mmCIF file of C-alpha atoms in Angstrom:
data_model
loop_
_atom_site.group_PDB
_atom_site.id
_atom_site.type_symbol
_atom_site.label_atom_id
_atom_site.label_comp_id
_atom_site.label_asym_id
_atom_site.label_seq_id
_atom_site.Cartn_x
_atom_site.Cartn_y
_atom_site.Cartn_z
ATOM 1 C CA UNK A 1 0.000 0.000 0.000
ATOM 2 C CA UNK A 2 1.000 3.470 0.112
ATOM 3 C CA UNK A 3 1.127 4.213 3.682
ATOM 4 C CA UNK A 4 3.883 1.438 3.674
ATOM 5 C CA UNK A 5 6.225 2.608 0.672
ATOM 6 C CA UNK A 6 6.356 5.555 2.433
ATOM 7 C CA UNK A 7 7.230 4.296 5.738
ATOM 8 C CA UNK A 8 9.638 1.903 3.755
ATOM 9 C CA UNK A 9 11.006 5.255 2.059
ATOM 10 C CA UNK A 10 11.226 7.071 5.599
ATOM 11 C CA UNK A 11 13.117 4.449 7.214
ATOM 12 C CA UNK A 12 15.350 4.378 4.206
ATOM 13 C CA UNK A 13 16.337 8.024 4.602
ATOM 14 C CA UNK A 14 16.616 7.716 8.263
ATOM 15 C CA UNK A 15 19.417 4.757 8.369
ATOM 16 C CA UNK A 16 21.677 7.277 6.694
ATOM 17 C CA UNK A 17 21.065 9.925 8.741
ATOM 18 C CA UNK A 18 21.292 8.427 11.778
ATOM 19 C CA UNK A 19 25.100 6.813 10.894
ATOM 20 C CA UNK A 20 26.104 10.296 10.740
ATOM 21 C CA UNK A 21 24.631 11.631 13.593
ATOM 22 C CA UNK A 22 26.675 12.407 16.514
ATOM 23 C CA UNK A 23 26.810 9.829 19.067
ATOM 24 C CA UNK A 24 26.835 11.924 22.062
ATOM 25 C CA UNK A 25 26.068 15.892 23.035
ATOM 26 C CA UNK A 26 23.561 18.223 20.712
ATOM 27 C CA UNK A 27 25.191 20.001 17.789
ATOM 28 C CA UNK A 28 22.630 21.797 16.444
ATOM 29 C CA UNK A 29 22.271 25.711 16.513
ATOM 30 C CA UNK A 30 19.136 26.902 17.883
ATOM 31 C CA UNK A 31 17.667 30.730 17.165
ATOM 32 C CA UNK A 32 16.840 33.008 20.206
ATOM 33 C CA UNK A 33 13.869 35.125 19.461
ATOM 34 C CA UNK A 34 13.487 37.988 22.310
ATOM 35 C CA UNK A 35 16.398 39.866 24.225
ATOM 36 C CA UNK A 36 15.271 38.282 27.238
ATOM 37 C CA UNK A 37 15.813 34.665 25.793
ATOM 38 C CA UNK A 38 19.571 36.266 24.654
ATOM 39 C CA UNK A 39 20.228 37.734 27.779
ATOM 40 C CA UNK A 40 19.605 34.660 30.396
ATOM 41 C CA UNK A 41 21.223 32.104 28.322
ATOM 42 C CA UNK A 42 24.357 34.470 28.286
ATOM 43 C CA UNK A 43 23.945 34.609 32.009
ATOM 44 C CA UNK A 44 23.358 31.003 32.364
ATOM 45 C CA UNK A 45 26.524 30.585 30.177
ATOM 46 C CA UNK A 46 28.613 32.174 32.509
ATOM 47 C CA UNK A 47 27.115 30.928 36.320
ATOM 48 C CA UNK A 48 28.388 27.458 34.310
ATOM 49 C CA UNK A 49 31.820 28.168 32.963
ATOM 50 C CA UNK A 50 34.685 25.932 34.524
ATOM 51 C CA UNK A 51 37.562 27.782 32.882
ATOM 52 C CA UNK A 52 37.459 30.722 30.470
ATOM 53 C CA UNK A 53 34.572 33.034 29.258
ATOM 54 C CA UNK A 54 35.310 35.151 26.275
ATOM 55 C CA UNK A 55 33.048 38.386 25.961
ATOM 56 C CA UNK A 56 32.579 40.432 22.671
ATOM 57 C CA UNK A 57 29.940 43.425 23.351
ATOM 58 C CA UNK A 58 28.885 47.042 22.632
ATOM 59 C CA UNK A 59 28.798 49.113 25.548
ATOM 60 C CA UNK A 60 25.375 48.843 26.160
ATOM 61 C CA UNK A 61 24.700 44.894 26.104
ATOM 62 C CA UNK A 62 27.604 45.049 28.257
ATOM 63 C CA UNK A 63 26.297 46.873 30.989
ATOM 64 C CA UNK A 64 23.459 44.072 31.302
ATOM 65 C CA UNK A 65 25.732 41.320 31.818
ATOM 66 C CA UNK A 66 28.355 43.038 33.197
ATOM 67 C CA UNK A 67 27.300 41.482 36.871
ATOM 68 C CA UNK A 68 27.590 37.936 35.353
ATOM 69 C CA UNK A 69 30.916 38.798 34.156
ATOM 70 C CA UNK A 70 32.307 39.794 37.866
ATOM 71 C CA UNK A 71 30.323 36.774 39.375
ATOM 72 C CA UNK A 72 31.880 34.304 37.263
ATOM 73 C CA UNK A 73 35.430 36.143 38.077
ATOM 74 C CA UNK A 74 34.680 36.147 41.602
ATOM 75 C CA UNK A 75 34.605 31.929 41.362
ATOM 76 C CA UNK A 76 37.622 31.757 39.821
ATOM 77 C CA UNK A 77 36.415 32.031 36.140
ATOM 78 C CA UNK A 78 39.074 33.808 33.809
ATOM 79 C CA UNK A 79 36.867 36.451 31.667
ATOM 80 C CA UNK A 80 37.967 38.034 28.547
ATOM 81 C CA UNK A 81 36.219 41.151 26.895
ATOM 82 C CA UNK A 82 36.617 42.442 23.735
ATOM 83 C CA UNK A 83 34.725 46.388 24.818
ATOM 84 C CA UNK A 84 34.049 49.560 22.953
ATOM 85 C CA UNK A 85 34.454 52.087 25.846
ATOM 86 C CA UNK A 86 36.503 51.895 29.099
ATOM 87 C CA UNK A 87 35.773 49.016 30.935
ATOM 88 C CA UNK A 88 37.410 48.392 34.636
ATOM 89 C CA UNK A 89 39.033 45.092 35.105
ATOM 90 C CA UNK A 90 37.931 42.762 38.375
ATOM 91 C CA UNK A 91 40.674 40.372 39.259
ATOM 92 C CA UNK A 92 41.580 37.724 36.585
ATOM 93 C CA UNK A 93 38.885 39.726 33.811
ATOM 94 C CA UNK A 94 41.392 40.713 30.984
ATOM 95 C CA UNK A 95 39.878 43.550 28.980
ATOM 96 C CA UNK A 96 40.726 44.558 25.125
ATOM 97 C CA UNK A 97 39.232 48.365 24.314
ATOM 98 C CA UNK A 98 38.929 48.575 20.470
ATOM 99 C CA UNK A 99 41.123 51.519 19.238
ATOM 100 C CA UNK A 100 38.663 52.235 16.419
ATOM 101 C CA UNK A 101 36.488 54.776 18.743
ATOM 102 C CA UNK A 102 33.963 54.597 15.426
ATOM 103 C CA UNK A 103 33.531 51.332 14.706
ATOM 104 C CA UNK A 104 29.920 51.643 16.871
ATOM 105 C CA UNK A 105 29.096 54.399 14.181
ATOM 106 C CA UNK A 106 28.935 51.267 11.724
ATOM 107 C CA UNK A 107 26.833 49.210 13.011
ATOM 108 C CA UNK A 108 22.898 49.831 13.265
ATOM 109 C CA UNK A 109 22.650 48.159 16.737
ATOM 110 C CA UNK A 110 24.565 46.463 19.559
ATOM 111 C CA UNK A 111 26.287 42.823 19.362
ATOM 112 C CA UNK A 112 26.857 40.569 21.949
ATOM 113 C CA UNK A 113 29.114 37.254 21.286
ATOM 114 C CA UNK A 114 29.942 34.756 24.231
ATOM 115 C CA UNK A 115 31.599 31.735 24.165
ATOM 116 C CA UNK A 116 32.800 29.215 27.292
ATOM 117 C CA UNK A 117 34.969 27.194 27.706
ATOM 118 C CA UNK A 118 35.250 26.821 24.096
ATOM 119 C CA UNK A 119 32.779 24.797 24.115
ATOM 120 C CA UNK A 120 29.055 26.438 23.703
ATOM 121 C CA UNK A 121 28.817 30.015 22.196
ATOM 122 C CA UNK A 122 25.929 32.559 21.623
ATOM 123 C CA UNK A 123 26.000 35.280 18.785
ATOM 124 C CA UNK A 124 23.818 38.344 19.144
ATOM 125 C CA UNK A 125 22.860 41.425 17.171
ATOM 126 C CA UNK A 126 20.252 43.783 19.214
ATOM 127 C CA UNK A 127 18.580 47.258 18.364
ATOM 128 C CA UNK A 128 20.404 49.888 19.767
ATOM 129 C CA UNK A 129 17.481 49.942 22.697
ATOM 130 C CA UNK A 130 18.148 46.233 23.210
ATOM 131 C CA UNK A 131 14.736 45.812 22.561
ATOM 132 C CA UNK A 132 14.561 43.679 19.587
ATOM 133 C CA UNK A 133 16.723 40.902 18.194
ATOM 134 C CA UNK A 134 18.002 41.292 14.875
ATOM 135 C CA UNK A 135 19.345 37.705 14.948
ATOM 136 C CA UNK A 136 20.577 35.494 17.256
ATOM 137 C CA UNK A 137 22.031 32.110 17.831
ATOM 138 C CA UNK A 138 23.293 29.681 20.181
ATOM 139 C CA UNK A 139 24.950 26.152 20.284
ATOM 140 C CA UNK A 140 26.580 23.818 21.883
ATOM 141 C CA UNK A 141 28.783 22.595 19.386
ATOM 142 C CA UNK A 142 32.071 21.527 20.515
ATOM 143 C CA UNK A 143 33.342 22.035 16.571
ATOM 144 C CA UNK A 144 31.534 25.462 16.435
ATOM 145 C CA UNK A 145 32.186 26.074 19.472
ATOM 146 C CA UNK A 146 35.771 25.858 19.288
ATOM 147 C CA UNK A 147 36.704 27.530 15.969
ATOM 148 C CA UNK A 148 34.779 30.694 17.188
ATOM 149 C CA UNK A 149 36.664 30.614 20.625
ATOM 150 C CA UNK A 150 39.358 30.454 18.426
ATOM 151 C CA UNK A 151 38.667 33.264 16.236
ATOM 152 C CA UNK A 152 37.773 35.251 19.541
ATOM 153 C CA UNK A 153 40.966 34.838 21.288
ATOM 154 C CA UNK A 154 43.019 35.774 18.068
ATOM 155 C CA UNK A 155 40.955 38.936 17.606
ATOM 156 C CA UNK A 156 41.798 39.906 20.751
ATOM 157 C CA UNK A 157 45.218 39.643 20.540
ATOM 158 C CA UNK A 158 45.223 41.849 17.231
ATOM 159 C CA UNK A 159 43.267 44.572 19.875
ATOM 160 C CA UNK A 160 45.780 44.097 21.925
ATOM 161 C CA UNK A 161 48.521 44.758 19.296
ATOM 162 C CA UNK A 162 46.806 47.530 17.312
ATOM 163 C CA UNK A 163 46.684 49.218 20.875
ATOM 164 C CA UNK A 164 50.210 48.390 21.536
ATOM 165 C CA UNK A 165 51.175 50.018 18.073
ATOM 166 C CA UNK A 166 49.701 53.415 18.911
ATOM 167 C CA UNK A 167 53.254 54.222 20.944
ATOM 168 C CA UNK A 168 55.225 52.774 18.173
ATOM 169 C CA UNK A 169 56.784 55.270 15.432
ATOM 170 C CA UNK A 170 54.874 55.325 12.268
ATOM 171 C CA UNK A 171 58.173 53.783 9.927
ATOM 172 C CA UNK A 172 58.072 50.502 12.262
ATOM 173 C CA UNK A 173 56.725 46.879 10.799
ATOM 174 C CA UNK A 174 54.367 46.828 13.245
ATOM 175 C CA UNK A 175 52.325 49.011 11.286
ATOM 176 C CA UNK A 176 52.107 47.486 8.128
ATOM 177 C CA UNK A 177 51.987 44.206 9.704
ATOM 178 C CA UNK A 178 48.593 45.705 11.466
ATOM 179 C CA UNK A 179 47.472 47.117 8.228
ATOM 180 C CA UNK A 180 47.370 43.916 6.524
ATOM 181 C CA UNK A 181 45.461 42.019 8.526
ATOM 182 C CA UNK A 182 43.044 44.884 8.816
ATOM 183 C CA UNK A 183 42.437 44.303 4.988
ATOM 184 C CA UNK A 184 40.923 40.938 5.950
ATOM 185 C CA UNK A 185 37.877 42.332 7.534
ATOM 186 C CA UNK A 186 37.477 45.578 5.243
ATOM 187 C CA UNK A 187 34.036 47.330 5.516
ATOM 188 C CA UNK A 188 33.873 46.896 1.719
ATOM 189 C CA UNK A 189 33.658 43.093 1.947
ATOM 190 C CA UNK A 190 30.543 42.079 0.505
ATOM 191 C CA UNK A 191 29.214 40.327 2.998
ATOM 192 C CA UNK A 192 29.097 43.423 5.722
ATOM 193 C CA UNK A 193 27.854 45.555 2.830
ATOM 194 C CA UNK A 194 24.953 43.006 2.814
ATOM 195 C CA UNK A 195 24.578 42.953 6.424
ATOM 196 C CA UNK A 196 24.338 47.151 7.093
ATOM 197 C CA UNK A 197 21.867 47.076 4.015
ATOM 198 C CA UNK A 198 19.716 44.582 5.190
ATOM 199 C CA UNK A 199 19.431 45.994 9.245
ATOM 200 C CA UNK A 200 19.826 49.775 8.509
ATOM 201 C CA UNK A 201 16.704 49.194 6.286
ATOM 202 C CA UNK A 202 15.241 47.094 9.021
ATOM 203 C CA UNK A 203 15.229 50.149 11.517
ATOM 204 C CA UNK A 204 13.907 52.849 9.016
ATOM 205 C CA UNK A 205 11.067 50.878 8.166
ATOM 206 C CA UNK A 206 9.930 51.227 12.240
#
């Protein structure tokens, strides 16, 4: 009959599928809707990080989970930020101030982008109010997970040396060396273009 080709079909597909599964742990990425779903899993994040919490956020997001931040720091947690405006440090937080003062000027709302111990990470863009989620993600991933924390860590250290090269004379490598990999992530990539396009619309049309 027809109702068992189809099953026969089904169960066809799903031998595949499931040999490729992962055995263990949940890899898929999962879409937060509302700025209150974004901001408790980021603070959930954090109350459960064993080792290292890396912290990308405008100034604003910041501020509402800058309490996590010190709590997790307070139990022992090592906390990295990547901030936009003067942040104070709290014993082992590490903090990275973007030297670009204008790079907010860019961007037609606030991110915030967490990841934990390398191992589950959460990637949002806000309205400026915080109000509204433009998109958001978050996973538990250990691949995902990992390449981002990786990406996070180096981006950090190229804040870290862009600041650095500030005190350095003009003629030095260190310069160039900063230029170039600046060129990587140029505003005319096609992909940002895209981005700015699609979300600066987004907020005229309210």
């Amino acid at each position: 009959t027809l109702d068992r080709t189809f099953a026969s079909r089904r169960a066809s597909v799903a031998r595949p599928l499931a040999d490729v599964a992962p055995a263990d742990g949940d890899d898929r990425v999962y879409t937060l809707r509302t700025a209150g779903q974004v901001f408790e899993r980021v603070r959930t994040m954090l109350a459960e990080a064993r080792k290292i919490a890396l912290i990308d956020a405008f100034p604003r997001a910041l501020d509402v989970i800058g309490a996590a931040a010190h709590e997790a720091v307070a139990r022992g947690i090592t906390v990295a930020i990547k901030a936009y405006a003067p942040v104070e440090p709290h014993g082992r937080m590490t903090v990275f101030v973007e030297p670009d003062e204008t790079i907010g000027k860019h961007w037609p709302g606030e991110w915030l982008n967490v990841v934990v111990d390398g191992a589950e990470y959460l990637l949002a863009f806000l309205s400026t109010d915080l109000a509204t989620v433009h998109q958001a993600v978050w996973s538990g991933s250990p691949y995902l997970s990992w390449v981002y924390h990786s990406a996070l860590a180096m981006e950090m250290s190229m804040t870290g040396v862009e600041a650095y090269a500030r005190g350095v004379p003009r003629g030095d490598p260190l310069h160039k060396l900063v230029a170039r990999g600046r060129t990587l992530t140029s505003r005319d990539t096609p992909g940002y273009a895209a981005l700015i396009d699609r979300f600066t619309k987004r907020r005229g049309s309210r």
